[in-house]
Short mmCIF file of C-alpha atoms and ligand atoms in Angstrom, two decimals:
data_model
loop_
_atom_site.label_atom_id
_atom_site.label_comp_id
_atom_site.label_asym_id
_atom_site.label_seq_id
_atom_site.Cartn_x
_atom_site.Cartn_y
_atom_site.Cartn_z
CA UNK A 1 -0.68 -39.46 31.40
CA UNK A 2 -1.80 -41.54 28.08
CA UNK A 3 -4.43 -38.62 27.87
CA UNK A 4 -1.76 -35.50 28.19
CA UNK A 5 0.89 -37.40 26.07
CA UNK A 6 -2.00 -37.44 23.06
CA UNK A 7 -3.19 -34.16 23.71
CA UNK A 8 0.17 -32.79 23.20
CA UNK A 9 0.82 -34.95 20.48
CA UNK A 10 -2.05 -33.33 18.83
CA UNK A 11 -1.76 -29.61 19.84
CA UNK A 12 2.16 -29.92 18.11
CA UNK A 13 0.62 -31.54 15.13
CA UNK A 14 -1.48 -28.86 14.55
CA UNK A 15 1.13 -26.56 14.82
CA UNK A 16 3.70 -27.77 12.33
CA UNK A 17 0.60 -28.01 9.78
CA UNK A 18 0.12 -24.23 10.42
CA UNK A 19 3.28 -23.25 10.18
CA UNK A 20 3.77 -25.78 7.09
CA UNK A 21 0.30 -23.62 6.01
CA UNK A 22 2.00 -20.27 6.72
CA UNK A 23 5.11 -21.53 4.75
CA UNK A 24 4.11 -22.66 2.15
CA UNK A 25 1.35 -20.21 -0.16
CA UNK A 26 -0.11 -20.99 -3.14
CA UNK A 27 2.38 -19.48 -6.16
CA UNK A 28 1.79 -17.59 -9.52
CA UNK A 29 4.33 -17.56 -11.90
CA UNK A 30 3.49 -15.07 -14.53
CA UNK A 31 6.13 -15.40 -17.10
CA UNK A 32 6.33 -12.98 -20.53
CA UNK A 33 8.19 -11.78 -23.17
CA UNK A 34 8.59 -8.24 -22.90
CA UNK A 35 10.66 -5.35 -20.78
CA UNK A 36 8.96 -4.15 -17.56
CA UNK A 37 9.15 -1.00 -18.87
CA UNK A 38 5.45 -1.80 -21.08
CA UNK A 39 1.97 -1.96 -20.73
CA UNK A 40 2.74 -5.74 -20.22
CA UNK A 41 5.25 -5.53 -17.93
CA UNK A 42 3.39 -2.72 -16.08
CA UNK A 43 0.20 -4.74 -15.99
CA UNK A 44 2.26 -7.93 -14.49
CA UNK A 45 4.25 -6.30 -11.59
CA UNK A 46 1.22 -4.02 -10.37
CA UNK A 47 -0.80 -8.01 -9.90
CA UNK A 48 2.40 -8.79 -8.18
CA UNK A 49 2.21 -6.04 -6.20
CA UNK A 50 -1.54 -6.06 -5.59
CA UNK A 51 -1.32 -9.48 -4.48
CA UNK A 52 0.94 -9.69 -2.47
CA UNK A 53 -0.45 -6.25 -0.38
CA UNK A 54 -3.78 -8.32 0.00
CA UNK A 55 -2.93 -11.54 0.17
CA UNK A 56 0.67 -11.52 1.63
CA UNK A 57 1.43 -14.99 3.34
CA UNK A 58 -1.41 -17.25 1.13
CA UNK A 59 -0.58 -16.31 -2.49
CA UNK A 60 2.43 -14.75 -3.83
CA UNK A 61 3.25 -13.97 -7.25
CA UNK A 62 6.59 -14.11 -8.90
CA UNK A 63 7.07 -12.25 -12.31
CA UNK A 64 9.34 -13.66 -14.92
CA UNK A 65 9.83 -10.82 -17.82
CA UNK A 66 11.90 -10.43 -20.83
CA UNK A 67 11.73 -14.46 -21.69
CA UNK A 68 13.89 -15.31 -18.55
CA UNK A 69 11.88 -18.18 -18.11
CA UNK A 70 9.84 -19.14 -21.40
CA UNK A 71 9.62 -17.85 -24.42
CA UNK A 72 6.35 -17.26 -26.23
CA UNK A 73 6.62 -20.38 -27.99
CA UNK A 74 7.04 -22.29 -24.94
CA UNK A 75 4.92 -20.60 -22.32
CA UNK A 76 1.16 -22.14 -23.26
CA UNK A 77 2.88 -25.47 -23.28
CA UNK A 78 4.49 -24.94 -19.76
CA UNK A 79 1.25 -23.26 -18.22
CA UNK A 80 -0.68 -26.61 -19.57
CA UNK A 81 1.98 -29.26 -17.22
CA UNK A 82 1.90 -26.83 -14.24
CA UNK A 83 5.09 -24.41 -14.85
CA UNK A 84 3.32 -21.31 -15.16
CA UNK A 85 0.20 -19.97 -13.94
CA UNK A 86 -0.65 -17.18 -15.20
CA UNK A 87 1.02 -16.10 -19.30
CA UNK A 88 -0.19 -12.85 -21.32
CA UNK A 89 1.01 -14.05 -24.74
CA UNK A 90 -0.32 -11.83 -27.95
CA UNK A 91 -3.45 -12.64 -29.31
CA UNK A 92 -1.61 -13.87 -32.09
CA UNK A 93 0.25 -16.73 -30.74
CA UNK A 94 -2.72 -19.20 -29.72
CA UNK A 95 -2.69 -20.50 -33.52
CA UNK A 96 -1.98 -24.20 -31.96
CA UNK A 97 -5.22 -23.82 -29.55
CA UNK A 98 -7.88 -21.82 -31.62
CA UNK A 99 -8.34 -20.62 -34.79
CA UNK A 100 -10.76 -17.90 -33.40
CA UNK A 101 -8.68 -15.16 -32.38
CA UNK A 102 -6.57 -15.36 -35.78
CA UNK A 103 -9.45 -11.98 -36.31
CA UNK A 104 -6.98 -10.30 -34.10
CA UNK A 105 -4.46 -10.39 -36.52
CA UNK A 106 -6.37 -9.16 -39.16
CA UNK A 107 -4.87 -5.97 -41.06
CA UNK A 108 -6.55 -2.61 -41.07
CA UNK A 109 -9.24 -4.58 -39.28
CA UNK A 110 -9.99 -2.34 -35.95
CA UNK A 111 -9.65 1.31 -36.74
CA UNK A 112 -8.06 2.40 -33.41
CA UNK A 113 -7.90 1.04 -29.52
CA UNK A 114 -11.39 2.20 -28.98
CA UNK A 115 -12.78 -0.50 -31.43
CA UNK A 116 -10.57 -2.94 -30.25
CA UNK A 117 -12.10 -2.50 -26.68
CA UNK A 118 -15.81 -2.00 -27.86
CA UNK A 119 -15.10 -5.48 -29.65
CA UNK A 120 -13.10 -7.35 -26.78
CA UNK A 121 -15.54 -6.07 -23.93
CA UNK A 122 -18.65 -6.55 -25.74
CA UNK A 123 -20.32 -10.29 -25.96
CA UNK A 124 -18.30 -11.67 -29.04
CA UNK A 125 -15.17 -10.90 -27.74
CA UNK A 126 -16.04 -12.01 -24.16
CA UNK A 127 -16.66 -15.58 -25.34
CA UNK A 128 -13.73 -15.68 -26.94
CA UNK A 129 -12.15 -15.80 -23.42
CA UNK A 130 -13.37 -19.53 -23.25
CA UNK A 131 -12.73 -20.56 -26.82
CA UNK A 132 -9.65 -22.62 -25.65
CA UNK A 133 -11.29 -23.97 -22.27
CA UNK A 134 -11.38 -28.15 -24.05
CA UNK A 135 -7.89 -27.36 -24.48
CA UNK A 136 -7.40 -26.78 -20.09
CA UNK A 137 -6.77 -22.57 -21.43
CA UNK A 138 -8.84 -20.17 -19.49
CA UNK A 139 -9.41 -16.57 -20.66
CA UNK A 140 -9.05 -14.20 -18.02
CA UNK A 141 -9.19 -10.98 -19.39
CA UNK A 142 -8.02 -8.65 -22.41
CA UNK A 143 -4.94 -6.20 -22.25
CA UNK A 144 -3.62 -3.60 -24.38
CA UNK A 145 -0.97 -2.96 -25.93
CA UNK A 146 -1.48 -0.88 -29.06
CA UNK A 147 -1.19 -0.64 -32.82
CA UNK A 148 1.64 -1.94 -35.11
CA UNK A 149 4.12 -0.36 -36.72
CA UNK A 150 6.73 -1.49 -39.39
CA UNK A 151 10.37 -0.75 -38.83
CA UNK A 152 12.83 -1.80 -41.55
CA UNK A 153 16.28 -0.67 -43.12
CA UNK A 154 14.95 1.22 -45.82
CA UNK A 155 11.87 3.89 -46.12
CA UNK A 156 8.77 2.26 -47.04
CA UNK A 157 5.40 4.28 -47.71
CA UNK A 158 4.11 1.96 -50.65
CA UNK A 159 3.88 -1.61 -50.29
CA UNK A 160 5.69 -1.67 -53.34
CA UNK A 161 8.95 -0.26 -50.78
CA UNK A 162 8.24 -3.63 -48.92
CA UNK A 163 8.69 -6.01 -51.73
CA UNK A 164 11.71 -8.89 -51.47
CA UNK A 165 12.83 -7.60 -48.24
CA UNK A 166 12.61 -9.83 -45.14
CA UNK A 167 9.81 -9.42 -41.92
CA UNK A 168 10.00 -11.29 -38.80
CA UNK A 169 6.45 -11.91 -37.61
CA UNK A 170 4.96 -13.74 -34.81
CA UNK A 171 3.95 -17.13 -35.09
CA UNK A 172 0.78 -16.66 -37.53
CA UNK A 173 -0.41 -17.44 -40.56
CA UNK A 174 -2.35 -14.38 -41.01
CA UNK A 175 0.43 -12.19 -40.45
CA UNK A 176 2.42 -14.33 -42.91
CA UNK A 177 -0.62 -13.99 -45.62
CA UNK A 178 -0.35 -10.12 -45.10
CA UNK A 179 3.25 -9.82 -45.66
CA UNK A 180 3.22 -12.17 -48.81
CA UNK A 181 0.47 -10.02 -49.87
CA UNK A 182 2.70 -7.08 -50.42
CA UNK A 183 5.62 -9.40 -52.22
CA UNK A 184 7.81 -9.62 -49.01
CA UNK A 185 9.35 -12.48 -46.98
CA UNK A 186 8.06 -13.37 -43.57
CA UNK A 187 9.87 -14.96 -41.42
CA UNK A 188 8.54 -16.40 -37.81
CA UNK A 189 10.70 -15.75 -35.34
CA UNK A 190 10.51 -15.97 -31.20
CA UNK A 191 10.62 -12.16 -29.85
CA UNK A 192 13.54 -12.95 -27.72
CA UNK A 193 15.39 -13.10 -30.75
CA UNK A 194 14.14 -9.91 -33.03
CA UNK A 195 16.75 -7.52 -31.70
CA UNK A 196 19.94 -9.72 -32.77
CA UNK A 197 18.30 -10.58 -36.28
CA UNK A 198 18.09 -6.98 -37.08
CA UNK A 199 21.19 -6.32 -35.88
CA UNK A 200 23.09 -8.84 -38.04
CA UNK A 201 20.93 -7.86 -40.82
CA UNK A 202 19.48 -11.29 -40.83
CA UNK A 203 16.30 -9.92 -41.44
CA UNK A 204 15.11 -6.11 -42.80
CA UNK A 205 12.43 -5.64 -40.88
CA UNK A 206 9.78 -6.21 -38.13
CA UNK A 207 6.48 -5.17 -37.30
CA UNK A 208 5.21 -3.98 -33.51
CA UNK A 209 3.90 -1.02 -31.09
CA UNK A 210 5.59 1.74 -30.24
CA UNK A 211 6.31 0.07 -27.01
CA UNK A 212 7.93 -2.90 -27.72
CA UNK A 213 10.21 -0.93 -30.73
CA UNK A 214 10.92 1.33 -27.72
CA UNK A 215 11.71 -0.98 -25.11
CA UNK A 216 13.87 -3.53 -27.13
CA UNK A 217 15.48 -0.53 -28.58
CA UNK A 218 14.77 -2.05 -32.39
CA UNK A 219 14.52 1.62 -33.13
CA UNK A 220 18.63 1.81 -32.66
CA UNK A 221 18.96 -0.59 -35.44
CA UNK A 222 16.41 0.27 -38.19
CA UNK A 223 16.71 3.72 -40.05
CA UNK A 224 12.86 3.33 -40.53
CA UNK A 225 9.54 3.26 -38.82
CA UNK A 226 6.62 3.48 -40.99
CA UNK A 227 3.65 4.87 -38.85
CA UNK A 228 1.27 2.15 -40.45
CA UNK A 229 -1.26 1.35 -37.24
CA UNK A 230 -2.36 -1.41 -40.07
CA UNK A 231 -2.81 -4.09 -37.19
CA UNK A 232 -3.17 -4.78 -33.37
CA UNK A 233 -1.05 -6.46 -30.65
CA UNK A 234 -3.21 -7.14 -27.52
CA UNK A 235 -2.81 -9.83 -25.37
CA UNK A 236 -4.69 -12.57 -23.82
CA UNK A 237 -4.01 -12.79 -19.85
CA UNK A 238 -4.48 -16.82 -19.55
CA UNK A 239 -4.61 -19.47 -17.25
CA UNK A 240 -5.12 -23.04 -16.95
CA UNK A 241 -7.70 -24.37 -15.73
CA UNK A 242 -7.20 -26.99 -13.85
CA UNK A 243 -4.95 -24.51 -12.23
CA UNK A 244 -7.87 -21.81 -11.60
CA UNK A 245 -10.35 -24.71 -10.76
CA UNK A 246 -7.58 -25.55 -8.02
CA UNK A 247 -7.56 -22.17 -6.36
CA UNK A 248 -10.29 -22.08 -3.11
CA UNK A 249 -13.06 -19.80 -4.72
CA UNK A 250 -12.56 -16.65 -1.97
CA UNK A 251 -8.93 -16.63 -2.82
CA UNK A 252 -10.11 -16.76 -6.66
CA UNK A 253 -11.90 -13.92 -6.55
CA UNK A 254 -9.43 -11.80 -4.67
CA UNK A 255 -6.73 -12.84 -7.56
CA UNK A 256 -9.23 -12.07 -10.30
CA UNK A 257 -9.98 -8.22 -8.67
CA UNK A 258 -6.27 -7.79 -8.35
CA UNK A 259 -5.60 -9.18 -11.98
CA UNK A 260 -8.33 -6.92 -12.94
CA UNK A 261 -6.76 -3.79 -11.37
CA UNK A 262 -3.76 -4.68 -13.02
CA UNK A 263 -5.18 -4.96 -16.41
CA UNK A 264 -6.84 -1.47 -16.12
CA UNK A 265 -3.59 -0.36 -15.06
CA UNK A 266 -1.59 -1.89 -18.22
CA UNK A 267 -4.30 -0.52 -20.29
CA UNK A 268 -3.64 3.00 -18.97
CA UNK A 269 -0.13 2.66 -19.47
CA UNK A 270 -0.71 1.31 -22.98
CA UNK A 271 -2.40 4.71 -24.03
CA UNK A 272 0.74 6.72 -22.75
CA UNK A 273 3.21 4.49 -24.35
CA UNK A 274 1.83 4.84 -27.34
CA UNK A 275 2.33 8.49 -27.58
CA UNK A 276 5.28 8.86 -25.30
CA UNK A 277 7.34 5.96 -26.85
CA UNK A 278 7.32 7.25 -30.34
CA UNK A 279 8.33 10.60 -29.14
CA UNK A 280 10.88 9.16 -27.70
CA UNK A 281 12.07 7.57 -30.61
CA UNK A 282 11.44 10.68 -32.54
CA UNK A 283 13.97 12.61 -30.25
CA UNK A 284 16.27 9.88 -30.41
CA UNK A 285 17.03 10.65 -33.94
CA UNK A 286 18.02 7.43 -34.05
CA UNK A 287 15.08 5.79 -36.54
CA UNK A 288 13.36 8.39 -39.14
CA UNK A 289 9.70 8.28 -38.48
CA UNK A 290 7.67 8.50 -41.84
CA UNK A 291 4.20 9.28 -41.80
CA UNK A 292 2.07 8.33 -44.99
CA UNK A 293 -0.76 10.02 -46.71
CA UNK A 294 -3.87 9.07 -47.21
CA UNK A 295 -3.50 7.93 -50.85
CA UNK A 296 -0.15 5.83 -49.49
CA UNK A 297 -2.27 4.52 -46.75
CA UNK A 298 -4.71 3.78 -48.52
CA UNK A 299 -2.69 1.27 -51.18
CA UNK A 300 -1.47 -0.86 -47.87
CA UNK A 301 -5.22 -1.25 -47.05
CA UNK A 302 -5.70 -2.47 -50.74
CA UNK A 303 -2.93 -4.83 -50.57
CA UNK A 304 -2.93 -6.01 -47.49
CA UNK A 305 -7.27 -6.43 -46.74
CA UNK A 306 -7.91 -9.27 -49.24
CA UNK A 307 -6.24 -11.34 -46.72
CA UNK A 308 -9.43 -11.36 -44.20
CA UNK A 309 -11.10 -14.22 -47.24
CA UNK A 310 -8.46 -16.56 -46.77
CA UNK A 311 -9.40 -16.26 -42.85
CA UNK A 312 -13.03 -15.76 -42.63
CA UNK A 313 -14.30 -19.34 -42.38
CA UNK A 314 -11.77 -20.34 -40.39
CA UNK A 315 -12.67 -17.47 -37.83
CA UNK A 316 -16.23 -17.58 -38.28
CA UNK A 317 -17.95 -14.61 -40.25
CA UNK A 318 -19.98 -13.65 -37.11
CA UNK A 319 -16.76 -12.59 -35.42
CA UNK A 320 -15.88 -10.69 -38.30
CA UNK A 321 -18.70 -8.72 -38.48
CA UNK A 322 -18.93 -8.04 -35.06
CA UNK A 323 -15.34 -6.67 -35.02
CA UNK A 324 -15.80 -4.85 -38.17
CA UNK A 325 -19.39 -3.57 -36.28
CA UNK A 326 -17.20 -2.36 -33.17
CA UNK A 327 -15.21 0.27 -35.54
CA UNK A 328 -18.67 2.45 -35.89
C1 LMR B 401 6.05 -9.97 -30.40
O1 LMR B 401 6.33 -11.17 -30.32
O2 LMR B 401 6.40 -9.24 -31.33
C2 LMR B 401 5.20 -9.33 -29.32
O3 LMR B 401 3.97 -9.90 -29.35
C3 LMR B 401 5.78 -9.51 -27.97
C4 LMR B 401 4.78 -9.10 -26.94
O4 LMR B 401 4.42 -9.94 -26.13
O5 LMR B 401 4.37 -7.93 -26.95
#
């Protein structure tokens, strides 16, 4: 009787710790900044998706967009104490981790996408994923988003246009060199809050990609968008690792396939959005686009490139050259 009492005992022990198995899968919380309607926001809900079709029941993945949970100030700091799993901030917002990929923010430094991918994918850029891994930050892949553009109240085709007026930038001190550079007044400023400081006038302008002008409608409330492609916003898809370290190693390489996927799927999106967003913006007729000639161009790049010799030793002249190599 002892003997059947145990054995039950046992076989309903087992079962609560299955169903306490079943209940309870591991969970990724990818939080961002951005609409869903973006290569970001594509990128994040196709992993969501991915997972969850192949590994419904033992990892699901729950996709906090448009700051709802952190904002990008917030989110490295909340992956690091186990808030967040999985972040995609811009490459130019790991300032307090790395100096390193400050080269992303370089102006007039990659000459399209396609040198931004020959850098990233090629062996420089790929051990940049683990520049931050002392710090618990693991690189898990690069994603596009596309070149910058500056919006503002007022047409600008010579730096010259830009001078006294006021730019939000992200939070970097290249981006703040290259705006002082041309006589104007940056300003660093969380993304969440871009929109209402153009509004109010707070600010006169702000520099982005097509996308992100697009989907956080900036375009309703600056006459301007100067088609400058003078920089890059990419992203770094992160984790931590004690966090990735954590995760049993078959179910680590299923996530990493699906994030994969995903990225290849942002990145496809990416190259639409950059057309298909500024058309739309076009056809708005809400924002004028300008487009500059090469001699107006050309007096940005003069401005604005003396910048990379304030940066080079703190990114490493290596890196430079191999990003300045990828352009050929
Ligand atoms: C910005 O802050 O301007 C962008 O980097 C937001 C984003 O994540 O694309």
């Amino acid at each position: 009787m002892r003997k059947l009492t145990a054995g039950l005992f046992m076989a309903a022990a087992m079962m609560t710790s299955t169903v306490a198995l079943a209940a309870d899968p591991i969970v990724i919380k990818l939080s961002h900044v951005v609409a869903e309607n973006t290569p970001k926001g594509q990128m994040a809900n196709k992993f969501r998706d991915l997972v969850s079709e192949r590994l419904g029941g033992k990892v699901e993945v729950e996709v906090y967009p448009s700051s709802q949970l952190y904002g990008d100030n917030k989110v490295l700091e909340a992956m690091l104490l186990g808030d967040v799993q999985i972040a995609a901030p811009s490459l130019s917002k790991f300032k307090k981790y790395t100096k390193k990929l400050q080269l992303f923010d370089l102006p007039f430094l990659f000459k399209d996408m396609a040198a931004a991918e020959r850098f990233q994918q090629g062996p420089a850029g790929q051990k940049l994923l683990s520049s931050m891994k002392k710090k618990g930050i693991l690189g898990l892949g690069y994603l596009h988003n596309g070149m910058k553009q500056i919006s503002a109240s007022k047409p600008l085709r010579v730096p010259a246009d830009a001078s006294g007026l006021k730019f939000r930038i992200m939070s970097s001190d290249v981006l703040s060199a290259q705006f002082e550079a041309v006589d104007a007044v940056p300003l660093k400023k969380p993304f969440s809050e871009v929109f209402t400081l153009l509004q109010t006038k707070a600010i006169d302008g702000q520099e982005n990609t097509w996308s992100n002008i697009y989907s956080k409608k900036f375009f309703e409330v600056q006459d301007y968008i100067t088609a400058s492609d003078h920089g890059l916003i990419d992203y770094l898809v992160v984790t931590s690792t004690e966090f990735w370290d954590s995760l049993p190693s078959d179910i680590r390489g299923d996530v990493k396939q699906a994030l994969d996927e995903a990225i290849e799927h942002g990145n496809m999106i990416a190259a639409q959005k950059a057309t298909g967003d500024r058309k739309a913006i076009e056809k708005s007729g809400r924002s004028k686009i300008l487009d500059l000639s090469d001699a107006e161009r050309q007096q940005w790049v003069d401005a604005m490139k003396p910048v990379w010799s304030q940066f080079e030793g703190a990114v490493g002249k290596d890196l430079l050259d191999a990003a300045i190599a990828a352009n050929n």
